[in-house]
Coordinates of C-alpha atoms in Angstrom, one line a residue:
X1 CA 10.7 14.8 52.6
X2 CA 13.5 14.4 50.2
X3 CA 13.5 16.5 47.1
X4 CA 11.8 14.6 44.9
X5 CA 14.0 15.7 41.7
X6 CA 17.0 14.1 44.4
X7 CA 15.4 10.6 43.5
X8 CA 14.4 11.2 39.7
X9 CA 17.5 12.6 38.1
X10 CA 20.2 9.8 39.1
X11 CA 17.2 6.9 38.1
X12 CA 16.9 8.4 34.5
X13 CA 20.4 9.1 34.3
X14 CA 21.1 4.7 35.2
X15 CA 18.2 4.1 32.8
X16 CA 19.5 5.7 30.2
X17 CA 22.9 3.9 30.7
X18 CA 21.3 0.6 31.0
X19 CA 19.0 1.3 27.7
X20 CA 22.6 2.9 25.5
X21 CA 24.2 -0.8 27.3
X22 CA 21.4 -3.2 26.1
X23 CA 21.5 -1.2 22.7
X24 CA 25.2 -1.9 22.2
X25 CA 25.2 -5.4 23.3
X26 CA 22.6 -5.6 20.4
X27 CA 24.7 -4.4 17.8
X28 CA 27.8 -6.2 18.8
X29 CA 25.4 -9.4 19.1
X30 CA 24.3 -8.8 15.4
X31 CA 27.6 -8.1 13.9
X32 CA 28.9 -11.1 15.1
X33 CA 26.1 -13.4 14.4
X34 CA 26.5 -12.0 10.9
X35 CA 30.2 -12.8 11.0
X36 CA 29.5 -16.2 12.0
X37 CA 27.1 -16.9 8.7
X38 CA 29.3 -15.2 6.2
X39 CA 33.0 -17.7 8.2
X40 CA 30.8 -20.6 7.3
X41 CA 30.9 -20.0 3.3
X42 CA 34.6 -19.9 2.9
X43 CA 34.3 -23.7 5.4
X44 CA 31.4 -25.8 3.3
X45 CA 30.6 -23.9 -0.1
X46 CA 31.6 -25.7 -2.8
X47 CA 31.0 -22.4 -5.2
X48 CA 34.0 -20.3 -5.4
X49 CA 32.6 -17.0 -5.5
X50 CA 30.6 -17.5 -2.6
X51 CA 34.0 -18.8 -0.9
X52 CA 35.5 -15.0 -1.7
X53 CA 32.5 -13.3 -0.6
X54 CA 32.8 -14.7 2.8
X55 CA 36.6 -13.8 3.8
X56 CA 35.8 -10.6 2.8
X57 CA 32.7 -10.1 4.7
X58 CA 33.8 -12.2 7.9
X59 CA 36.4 -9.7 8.0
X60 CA 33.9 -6.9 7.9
X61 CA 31.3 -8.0 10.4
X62 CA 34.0 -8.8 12.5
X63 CA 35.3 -5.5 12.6
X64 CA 31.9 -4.1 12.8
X65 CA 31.4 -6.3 16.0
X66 CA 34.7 -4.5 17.4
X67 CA 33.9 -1.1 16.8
X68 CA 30.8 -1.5 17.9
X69 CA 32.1 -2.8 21.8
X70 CA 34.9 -0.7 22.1
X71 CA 34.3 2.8 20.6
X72 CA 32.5 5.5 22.2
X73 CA 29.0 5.8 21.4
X74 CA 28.8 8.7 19.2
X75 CA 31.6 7.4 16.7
X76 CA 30.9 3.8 17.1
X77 CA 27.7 3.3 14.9
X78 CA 29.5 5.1 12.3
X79 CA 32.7 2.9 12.3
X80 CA 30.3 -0.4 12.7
X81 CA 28.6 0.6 9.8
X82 CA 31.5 1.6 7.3
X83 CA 33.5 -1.5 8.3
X84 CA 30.3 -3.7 7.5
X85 CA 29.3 -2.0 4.4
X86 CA 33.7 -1.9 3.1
X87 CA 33.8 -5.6 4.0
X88 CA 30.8 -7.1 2.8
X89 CA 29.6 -4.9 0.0
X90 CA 32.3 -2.8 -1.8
X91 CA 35.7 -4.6 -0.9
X92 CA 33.9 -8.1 -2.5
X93 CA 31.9 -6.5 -5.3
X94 CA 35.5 -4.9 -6.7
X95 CA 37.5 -7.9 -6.5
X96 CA 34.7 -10.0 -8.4
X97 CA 34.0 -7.3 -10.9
X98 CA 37.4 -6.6 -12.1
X99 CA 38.8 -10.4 -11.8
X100 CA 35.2 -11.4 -14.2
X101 CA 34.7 -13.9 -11.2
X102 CA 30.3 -14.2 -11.5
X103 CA 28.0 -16.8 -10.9
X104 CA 26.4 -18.3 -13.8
X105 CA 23.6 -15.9 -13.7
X106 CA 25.3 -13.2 -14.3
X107 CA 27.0 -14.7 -17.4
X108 CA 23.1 -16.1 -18.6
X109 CA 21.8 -12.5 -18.6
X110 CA 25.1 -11.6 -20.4
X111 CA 24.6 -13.4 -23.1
X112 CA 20.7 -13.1 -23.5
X113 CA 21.7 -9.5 -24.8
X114 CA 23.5 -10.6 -27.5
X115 CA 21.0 -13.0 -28.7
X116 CA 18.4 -10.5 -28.1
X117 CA 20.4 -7.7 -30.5
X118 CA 21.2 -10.8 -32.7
X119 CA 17.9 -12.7 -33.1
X120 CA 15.4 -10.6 -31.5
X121 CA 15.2 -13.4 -29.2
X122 CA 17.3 -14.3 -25.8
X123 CA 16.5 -17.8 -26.3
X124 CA 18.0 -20.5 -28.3
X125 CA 16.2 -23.4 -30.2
X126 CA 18.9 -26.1 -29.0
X127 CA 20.2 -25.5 -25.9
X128 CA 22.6 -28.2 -25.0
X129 CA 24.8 -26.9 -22.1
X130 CA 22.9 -25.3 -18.3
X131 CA 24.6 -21.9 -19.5
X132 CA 22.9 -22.1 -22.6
X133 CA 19.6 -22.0 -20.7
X134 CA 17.9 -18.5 -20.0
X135 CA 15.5 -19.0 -17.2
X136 CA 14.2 -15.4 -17.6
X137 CA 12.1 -13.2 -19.3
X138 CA 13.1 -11.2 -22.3
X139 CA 12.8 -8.1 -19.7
X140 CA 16.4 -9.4 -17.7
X141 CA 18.4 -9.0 -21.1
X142 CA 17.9 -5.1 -20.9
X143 CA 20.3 -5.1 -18.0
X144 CA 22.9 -7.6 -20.6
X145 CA 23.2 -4.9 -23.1
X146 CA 26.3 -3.0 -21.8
X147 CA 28.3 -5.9 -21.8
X148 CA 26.7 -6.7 -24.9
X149 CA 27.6 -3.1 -26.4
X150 CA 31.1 -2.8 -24.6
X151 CA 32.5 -5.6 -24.9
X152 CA 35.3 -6.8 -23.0
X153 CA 38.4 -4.1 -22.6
X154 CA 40.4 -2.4 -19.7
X155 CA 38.8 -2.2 -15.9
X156 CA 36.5 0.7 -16.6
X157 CA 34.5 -1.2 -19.2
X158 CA 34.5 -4.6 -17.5
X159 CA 33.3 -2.0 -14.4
X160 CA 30.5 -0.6 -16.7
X161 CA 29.6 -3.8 -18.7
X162 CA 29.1 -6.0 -15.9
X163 CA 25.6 -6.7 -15.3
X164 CA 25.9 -6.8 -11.6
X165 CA 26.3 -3.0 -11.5
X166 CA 23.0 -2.2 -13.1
X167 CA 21.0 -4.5 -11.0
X168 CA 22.7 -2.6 -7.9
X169 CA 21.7 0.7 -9.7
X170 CA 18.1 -1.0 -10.5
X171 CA 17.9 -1.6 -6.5
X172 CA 18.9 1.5 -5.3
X173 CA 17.4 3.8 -8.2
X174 CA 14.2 2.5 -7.3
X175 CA 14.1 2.5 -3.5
X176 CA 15.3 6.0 -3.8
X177 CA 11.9 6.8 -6.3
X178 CA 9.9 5.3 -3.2
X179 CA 11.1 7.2 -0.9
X180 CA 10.8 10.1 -2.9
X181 CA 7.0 9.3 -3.9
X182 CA 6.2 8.5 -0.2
X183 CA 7.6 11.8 1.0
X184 CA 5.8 13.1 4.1
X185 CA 4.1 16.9 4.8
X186 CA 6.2 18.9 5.6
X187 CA 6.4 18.6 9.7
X188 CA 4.4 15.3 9.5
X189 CA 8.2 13.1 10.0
X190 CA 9.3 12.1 13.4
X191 CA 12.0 14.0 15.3
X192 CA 14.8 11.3 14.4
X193 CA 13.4 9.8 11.3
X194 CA 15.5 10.3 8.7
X195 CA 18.7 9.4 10.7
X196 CA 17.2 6.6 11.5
X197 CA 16.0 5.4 8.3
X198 CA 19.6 6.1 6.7
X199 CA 21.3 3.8 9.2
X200 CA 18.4 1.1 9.3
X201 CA 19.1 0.9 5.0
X202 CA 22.5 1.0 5.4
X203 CA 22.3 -2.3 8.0
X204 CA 20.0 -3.3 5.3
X205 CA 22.2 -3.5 2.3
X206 CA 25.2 -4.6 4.6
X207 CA 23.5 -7.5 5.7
X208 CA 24.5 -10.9 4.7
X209 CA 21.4 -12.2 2.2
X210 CA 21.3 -9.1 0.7
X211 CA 25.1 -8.2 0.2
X212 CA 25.8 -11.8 -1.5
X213 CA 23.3 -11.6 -3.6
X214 CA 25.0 -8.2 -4.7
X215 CA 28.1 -9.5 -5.3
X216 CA 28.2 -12.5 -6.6
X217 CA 24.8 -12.5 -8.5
X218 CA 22.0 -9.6 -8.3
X219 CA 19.3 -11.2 -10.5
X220 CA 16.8 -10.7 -7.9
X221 CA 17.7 -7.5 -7.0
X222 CA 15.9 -5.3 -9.9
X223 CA 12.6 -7.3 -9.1
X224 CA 13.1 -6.0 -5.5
X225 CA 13.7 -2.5 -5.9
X226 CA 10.6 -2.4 -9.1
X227 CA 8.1 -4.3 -6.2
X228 CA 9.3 -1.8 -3.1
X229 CA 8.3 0.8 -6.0
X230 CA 5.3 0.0 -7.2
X231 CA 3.7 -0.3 -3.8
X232 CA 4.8 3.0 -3.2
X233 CA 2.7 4.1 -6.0
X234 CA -0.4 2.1 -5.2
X235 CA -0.3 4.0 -1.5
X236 CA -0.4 6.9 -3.7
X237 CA -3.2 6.4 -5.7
X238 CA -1.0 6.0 -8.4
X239 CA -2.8 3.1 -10.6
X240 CA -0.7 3.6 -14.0
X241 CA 2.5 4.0 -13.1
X242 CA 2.2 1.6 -10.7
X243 CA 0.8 -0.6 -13.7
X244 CA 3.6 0.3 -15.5
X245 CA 6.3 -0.4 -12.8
X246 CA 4.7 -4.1 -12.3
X247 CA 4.7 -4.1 -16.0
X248 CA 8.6 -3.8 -15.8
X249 CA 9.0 -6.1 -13.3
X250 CA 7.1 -9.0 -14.9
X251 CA 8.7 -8.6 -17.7
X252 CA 12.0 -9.9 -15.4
X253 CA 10.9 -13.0 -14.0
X254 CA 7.4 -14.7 -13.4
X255 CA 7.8 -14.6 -9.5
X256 CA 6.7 -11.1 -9.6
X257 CA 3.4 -11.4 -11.3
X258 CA 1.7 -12.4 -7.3
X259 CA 2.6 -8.5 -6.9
X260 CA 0.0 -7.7 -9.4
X261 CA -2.3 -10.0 -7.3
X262 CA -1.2 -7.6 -4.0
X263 CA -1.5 -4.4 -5.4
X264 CA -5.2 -4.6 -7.0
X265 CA -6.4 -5.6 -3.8
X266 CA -4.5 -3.0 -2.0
X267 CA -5.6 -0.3 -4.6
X268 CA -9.5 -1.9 -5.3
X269 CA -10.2 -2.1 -1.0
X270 CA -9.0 1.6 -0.6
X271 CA -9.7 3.4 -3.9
X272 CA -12.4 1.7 -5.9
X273 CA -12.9 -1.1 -8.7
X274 CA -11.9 1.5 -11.1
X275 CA -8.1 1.9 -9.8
X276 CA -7.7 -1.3 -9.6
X277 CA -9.0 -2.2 -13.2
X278 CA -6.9 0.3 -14.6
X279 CA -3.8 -0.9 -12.3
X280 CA -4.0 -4.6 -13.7
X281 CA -5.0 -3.4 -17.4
X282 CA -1.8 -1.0 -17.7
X283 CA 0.3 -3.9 -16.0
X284 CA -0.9 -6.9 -18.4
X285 CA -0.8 -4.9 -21.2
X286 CA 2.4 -3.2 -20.2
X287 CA 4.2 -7.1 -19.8
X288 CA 2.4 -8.2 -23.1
X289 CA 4.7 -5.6 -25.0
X290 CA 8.0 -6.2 -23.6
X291 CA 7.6 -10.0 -23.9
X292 CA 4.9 -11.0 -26.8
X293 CA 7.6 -10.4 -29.5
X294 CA 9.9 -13.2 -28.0
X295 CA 7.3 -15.2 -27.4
X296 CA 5.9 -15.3 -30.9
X297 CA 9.6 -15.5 -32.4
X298 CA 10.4 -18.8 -30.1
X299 CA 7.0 -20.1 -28.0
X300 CA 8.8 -23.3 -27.7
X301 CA 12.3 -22.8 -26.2
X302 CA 10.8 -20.2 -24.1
X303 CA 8.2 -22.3 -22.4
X304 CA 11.1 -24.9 -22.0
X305 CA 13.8 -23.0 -20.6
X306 CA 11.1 -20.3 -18.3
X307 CA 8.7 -22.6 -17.3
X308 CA 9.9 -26.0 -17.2
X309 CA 13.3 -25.7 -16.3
X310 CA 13.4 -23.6 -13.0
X311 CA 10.9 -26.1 -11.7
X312 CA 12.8 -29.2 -12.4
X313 CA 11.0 -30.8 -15.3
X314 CA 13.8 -29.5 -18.6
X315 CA 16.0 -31.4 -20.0
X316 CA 19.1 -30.3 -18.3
X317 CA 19.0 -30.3 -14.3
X318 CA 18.6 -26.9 -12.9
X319 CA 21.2 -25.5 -10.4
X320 CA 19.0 -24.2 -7.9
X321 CA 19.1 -27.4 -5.4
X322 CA 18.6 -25.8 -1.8
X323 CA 17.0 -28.0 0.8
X324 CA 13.9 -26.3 0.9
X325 CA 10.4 -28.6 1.5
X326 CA 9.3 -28.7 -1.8
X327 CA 13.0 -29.5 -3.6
X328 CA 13.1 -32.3 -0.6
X329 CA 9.6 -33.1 -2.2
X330 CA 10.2 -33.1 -5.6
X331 CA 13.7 -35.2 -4.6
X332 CA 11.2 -38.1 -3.6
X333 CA 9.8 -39.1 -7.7
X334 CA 7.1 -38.1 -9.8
X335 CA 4.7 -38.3 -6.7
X336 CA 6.3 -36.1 -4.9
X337 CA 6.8 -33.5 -7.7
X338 CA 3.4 -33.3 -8.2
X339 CA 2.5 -33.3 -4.1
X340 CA 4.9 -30.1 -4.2
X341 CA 2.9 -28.6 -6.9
X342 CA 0.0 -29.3 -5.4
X343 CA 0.9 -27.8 -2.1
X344 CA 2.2 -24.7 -3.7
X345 CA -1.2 -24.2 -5.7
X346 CA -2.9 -24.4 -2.4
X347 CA -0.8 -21.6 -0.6
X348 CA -1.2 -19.3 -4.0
X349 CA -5.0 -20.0 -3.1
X350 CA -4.9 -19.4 0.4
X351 CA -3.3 -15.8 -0.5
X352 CA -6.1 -15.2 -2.9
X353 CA -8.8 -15.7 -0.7
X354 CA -7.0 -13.0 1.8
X355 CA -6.7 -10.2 -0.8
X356 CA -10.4 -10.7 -1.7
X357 CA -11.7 -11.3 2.0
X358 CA -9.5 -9.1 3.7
X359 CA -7.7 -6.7 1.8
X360 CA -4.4 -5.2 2.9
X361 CA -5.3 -1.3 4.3
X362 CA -1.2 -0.3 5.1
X363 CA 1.9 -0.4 3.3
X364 CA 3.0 -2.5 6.2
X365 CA 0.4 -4.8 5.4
X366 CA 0.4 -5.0 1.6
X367 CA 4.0 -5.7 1.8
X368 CA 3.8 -8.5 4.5
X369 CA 1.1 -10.2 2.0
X370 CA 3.2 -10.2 -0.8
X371 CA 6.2 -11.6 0.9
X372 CA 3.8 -14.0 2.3
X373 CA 2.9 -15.2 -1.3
X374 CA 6.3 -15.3 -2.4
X375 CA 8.0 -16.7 0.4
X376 CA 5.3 -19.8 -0.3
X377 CA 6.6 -20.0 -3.9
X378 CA 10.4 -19.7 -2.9
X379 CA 9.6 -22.5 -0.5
X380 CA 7.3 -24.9 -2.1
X381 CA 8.8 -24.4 -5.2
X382 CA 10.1 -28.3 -6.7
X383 CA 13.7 -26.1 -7.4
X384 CA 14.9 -23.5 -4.8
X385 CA 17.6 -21.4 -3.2
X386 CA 17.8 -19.8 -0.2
X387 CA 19.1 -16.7 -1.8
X388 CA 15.7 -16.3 -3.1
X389 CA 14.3 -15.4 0.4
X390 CA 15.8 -12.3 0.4
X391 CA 13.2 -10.7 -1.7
X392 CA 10.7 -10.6 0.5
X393 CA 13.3 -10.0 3.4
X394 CA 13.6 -6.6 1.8
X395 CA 10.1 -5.8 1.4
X396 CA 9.3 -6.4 4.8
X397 CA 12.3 -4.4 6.1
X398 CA 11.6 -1.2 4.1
X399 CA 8.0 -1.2 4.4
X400 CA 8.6 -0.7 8.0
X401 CA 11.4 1.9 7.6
X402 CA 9.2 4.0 5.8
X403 CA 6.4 3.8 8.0
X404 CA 9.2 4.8 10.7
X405 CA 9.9 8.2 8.9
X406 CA 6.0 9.4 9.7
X407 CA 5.1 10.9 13.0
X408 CA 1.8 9.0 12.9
X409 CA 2.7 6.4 10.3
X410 CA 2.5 6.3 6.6
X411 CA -0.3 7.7 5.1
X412 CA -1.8 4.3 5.0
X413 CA -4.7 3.0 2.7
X414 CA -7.2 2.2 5.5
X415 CA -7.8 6.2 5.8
X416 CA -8.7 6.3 2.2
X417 CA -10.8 2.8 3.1
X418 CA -12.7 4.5 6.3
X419 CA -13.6 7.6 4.1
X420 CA -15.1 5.5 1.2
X421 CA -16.9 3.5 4.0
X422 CA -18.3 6.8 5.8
X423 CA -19.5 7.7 2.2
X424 CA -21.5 4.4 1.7
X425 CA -22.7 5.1 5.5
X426 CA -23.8 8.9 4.9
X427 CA -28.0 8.9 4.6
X428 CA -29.7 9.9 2.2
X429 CA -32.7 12.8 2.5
X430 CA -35.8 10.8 1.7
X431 CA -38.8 12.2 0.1
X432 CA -41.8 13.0 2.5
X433 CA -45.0 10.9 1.4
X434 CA -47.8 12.4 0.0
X435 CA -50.9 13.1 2.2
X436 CA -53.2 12.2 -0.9
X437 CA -51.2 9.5 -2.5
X438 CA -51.3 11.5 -6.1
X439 CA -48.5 11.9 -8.0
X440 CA -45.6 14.2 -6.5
X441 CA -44.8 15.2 -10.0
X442 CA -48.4 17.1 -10.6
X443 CA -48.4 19.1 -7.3
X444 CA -44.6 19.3 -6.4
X445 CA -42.3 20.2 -9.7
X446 CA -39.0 20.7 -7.2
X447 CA -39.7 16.7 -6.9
X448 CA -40.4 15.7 -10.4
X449 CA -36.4 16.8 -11.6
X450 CA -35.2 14.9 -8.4
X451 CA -34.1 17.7 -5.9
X452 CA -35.2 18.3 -2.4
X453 CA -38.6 20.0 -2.0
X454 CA -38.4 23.6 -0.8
X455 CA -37.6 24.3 3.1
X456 CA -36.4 20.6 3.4
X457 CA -33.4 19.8 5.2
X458 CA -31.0 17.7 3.4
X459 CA -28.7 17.2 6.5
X460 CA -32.1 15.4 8.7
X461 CA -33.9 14.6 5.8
X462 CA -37.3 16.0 7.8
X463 CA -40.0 18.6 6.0
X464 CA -39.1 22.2 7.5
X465 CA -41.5 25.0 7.1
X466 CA -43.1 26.1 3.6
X467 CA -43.6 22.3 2.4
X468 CA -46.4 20.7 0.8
X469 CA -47.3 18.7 4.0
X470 CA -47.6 21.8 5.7
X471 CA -49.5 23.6 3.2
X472 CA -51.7 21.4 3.5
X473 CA -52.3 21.0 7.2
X474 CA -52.5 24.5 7.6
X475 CA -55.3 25.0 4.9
X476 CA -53.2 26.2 2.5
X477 CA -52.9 25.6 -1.2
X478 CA -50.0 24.9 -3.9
X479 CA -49.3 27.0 -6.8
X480 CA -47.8 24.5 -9.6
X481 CA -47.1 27.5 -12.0
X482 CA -44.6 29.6 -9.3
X483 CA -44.0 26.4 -7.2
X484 CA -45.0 28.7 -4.3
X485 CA -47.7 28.3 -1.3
X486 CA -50.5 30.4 -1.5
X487 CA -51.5 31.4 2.2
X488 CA -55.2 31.1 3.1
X489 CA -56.4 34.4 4.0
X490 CA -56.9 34.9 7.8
X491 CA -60.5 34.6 9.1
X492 CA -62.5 37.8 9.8
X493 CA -63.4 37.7 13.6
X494 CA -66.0 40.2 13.2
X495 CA -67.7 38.2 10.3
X496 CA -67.1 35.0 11.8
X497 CA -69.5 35.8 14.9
X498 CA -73.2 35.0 14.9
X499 CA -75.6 37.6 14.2
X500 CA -77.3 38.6 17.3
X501 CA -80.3 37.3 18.0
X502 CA -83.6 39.7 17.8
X503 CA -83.9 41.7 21.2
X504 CA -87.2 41.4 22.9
X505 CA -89.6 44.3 24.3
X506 CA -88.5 45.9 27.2
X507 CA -85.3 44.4 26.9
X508 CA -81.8 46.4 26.9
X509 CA -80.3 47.8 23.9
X510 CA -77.7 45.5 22.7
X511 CA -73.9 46.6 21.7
X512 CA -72.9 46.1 18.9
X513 CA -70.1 43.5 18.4
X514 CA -66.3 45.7 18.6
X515 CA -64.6 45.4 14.8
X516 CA -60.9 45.8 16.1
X517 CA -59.0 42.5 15.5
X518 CA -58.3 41.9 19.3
X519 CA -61.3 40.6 21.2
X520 CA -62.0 41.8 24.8
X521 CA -61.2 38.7 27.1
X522 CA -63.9 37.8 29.7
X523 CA -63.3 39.8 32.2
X524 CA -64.0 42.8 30.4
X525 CA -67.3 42.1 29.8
X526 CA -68.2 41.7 33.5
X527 CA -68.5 45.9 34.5
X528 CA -70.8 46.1 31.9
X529 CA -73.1 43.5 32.8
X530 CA -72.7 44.6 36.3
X531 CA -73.9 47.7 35.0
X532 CA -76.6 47.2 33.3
X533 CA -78.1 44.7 35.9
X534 CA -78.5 48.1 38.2
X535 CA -80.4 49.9 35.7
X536 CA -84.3 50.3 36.2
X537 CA -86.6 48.8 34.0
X538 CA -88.8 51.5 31.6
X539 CA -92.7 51.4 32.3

């Protein structure tokens, strides 16, 4: 018979060369296909940054594609990955930064500082022009003020004014505070993890939605990284400064106030009503302070330009014209408008009803729920972009890569869930009934101040020895005073028997009855009887 390490050894040495094969034929696959999408900018955009962004990062995906097919396995991640991340991320975000090349965004948010610092307000009373419109909240003018502060000078400070660098440090400041609050045991991450997880974020910022929207904008990417965090914290058990993290983020834009939604449920289904209470109390109080004031200096430009101008109905056209079903909606007339608003009422519903029927036990799952709910605004919305999707494109991604960093998973919420449940499941030690029916607080004190009666078992829940029920079955009685069982004294046998009956003329003597506590058993008795049977009867 062959040797049967013969057969095994050259199968798993052509499996593994078929598995490395497939693997690199995946990565070569996805560099390219992301090559394709950023070629197509530079061929139909009509916006000029987005034109730049895409020579830049069609040349960087392509040589990502390259590297990835021709190198040798051990260096050719590596180069795929630096010629990705130099093409599409750093190469692009340079040029744009120190040539003041932005989208309009980034100029809005600019400028929101210096009414803030002027007026106390970011929004004007008039607004005449689109970039005189700030569709934000007075939180996004925070990220404004360095600009606002530095003011225009050499390349360093239009480096460190630009706004587009603090919503990249925003993003990667706060993914870096998740990781670091989900930290596994020590020993509880897989062999592998954390190279895995470096190269999976690295893929992740070098990927096309979310490396144009850090170049040529980042307004979303702040309300990203603050989300990521604060579900970090409610896996934690973390309910204020998870409050205060949503608190942050709602202070940005109103698409993150669903994540307050998410995150009680998450927090209420695995911790208690009391978490989450305190969760949505620190949050709502939290987004009351950083945007009341505004909203009390100008209620009516801010209503106008936050409400009613991202969604179509302002004065001036908004920009944000994607063809997504509810902008093809709204397109239609009034009727359609109000179908689209309709429709995205009913998938905010629909979402609602899941946190309160089913709420999410994993960080997998809380995250999937609130990219659910957002990806239904994003796409209902009357006015929409496709950039908008990558939001919850990022939660979903890094949810899952840091459940990969755990040998058995994140520590989730459901295990918090099941040990609440088991709680609620444990049974209780009921109180034995009374034989008499009177009350258990006259004869039994131990059950009058609500603890166990003495020799019960609180694990069955079942009268041991030494209880009342026994006392009293055994003839017993209960001392109230020492809470103690007096023992009836045990019976006297030799004062228990009969007297003997009078003895009769001629008749035997009679022994007297034996006064030791153990009584002779029957067979004892019958040499004596025998005995005295043989004895002759007196004249």
């Amino acid at each position: 018979m062959p040797n049967q390490r013969g057969f095994t050894a050259p199968v798993t040495a052509m499996t593994g060369r078929i598995r490395r094969a497939d693997r690199r034929k995946l990565w070569v696959c996805g560099w390219l296909l992301a090559g394709g999408w950023a070629a197509m900018f530079p061929l139909v955009s009509t916006v000029g940054t987005h034109r730049s962004w895409g020579v830049f990062a069609a040349a960087g995906y392509a040589g990502a594609a390259l590297a990835a097919c021709r190198l040798p396995r051990p260096r050719a991640r590596t180069a795929a990955l630096a010629s990705a991340v130099l093409g599409a991320v750093v190469l692009p975000f340079l040029y744009l930064v120190l040539t003041g090349r932005a989208q309009l965004e980034v100029r809005v948010v600019e400028r929101s500082a210096e009414l803030l610092i002027q007026q106390a307000t970011p929004y004007l009373t008039d607004p005449q022009e689109l970039s005189e419109y700030t569709p934000y909240l007075p939180g996004m003018a925070f990220f404004g003020m360095p600009r606002a502060l530095l003011g225009d000078g050499g390349w360093a400070v239009r480096l460190l004014g630009d706004a587009r660098v603090w919503f990249a440090a925003a993003l990667l400041l706060s993914l870096r505070a998740g990781r670091t609050v989900l930290r596994p045991a020590p020993g509880g991450s897989s062999p592998g993890g954390h190279r895995a997880y470096r190269t999976a974020a690295v893929v992740l910022v070098a990927s096309p939605p979310v490396a144009l929207s850090l170049c040529v904008s980042g307004v979303d990417l702040p309300l990203t990284g603050l989300c990521c965090l604060a579900l970090a914290l409610v896996l934690r058990n973390r309910p204020a400064a998870a409050g205060l993290v949503l608190a942050a983020a709602c202070s940005l834009k109103w698409t993150a106030w669903p994540a307050v939604a998410v995150a009680a449920s998450a927090l209420g289904g695995a911790y208690g009503m009391r978490a989450a209470v305190r969760l949505v109390a620190t949050a709502v109080a939290g987004t009351l302070v950083l945007v009341l004031p505004s909203a009390l200096l100008a209620p009516g430009p801010m209503v106008q330009q936050v409400l009613a101008f991202p969604t179509g109905r302002g004065e001036v056209a908004t920009p944000a014209a994607s063809p997504l079903p509810g902008r093809l909606l709204a397109d239609t007339g009034q009727f359609g408008w109000y179908t689209a608003v309709a429709l995205l009422v009913c998938g905010g519903a629909a979402v609602a009803v899941s946190l309160v029927l089913r709420p999410p036990g994993t960080l997998v799952a809380t995250a999937d729920r609130l990219a659910v709910g957002m990806s239904i605004a994003f796409l209902l919305a009357p006015a929409g972009r496709f950039g908008y999707l990558a939001l919850p494109l990022t939660l979903v991604v890094w949810a899952r890569l840091e459940s990969g960093r755990h040998a058995e998973g994140t520590p989730v919420l459901r295990k918090a869930v099941e040990r609440r449940r088991r709680d609620a499941e444990q049974p209780t030690c009921p109180v034995p009934a009374s034989t008499t029916g009177a009350d258990r607080s006259v004869d039994h004190p131990a059950r009058a101040a609500g603890t166990p009666a003495v020799g019960m078992s609180a694990a069955v829940g079942t009268p041991a020895v030494g209880t009342q029920a026994d006392d009293r079955r055994s003839g017993g009685s209960w001392d109230p005073g020492s809470a103690r069982r007096v023992p009836r004294p045990a019976p006297n046998p030799a004062a228990a028997r009969p007297a003997p009956a009078p003895a009769h003329r001629g008749a035997a003597p009679t022994r007297p009855p034996s006064t030791s506590s153990a009584e002779p058993g029957p067979r004892s008795h019958r040499p004596a009887e025998a005995s005295r049977r043989k004895q002759p009867r007196s004249s």
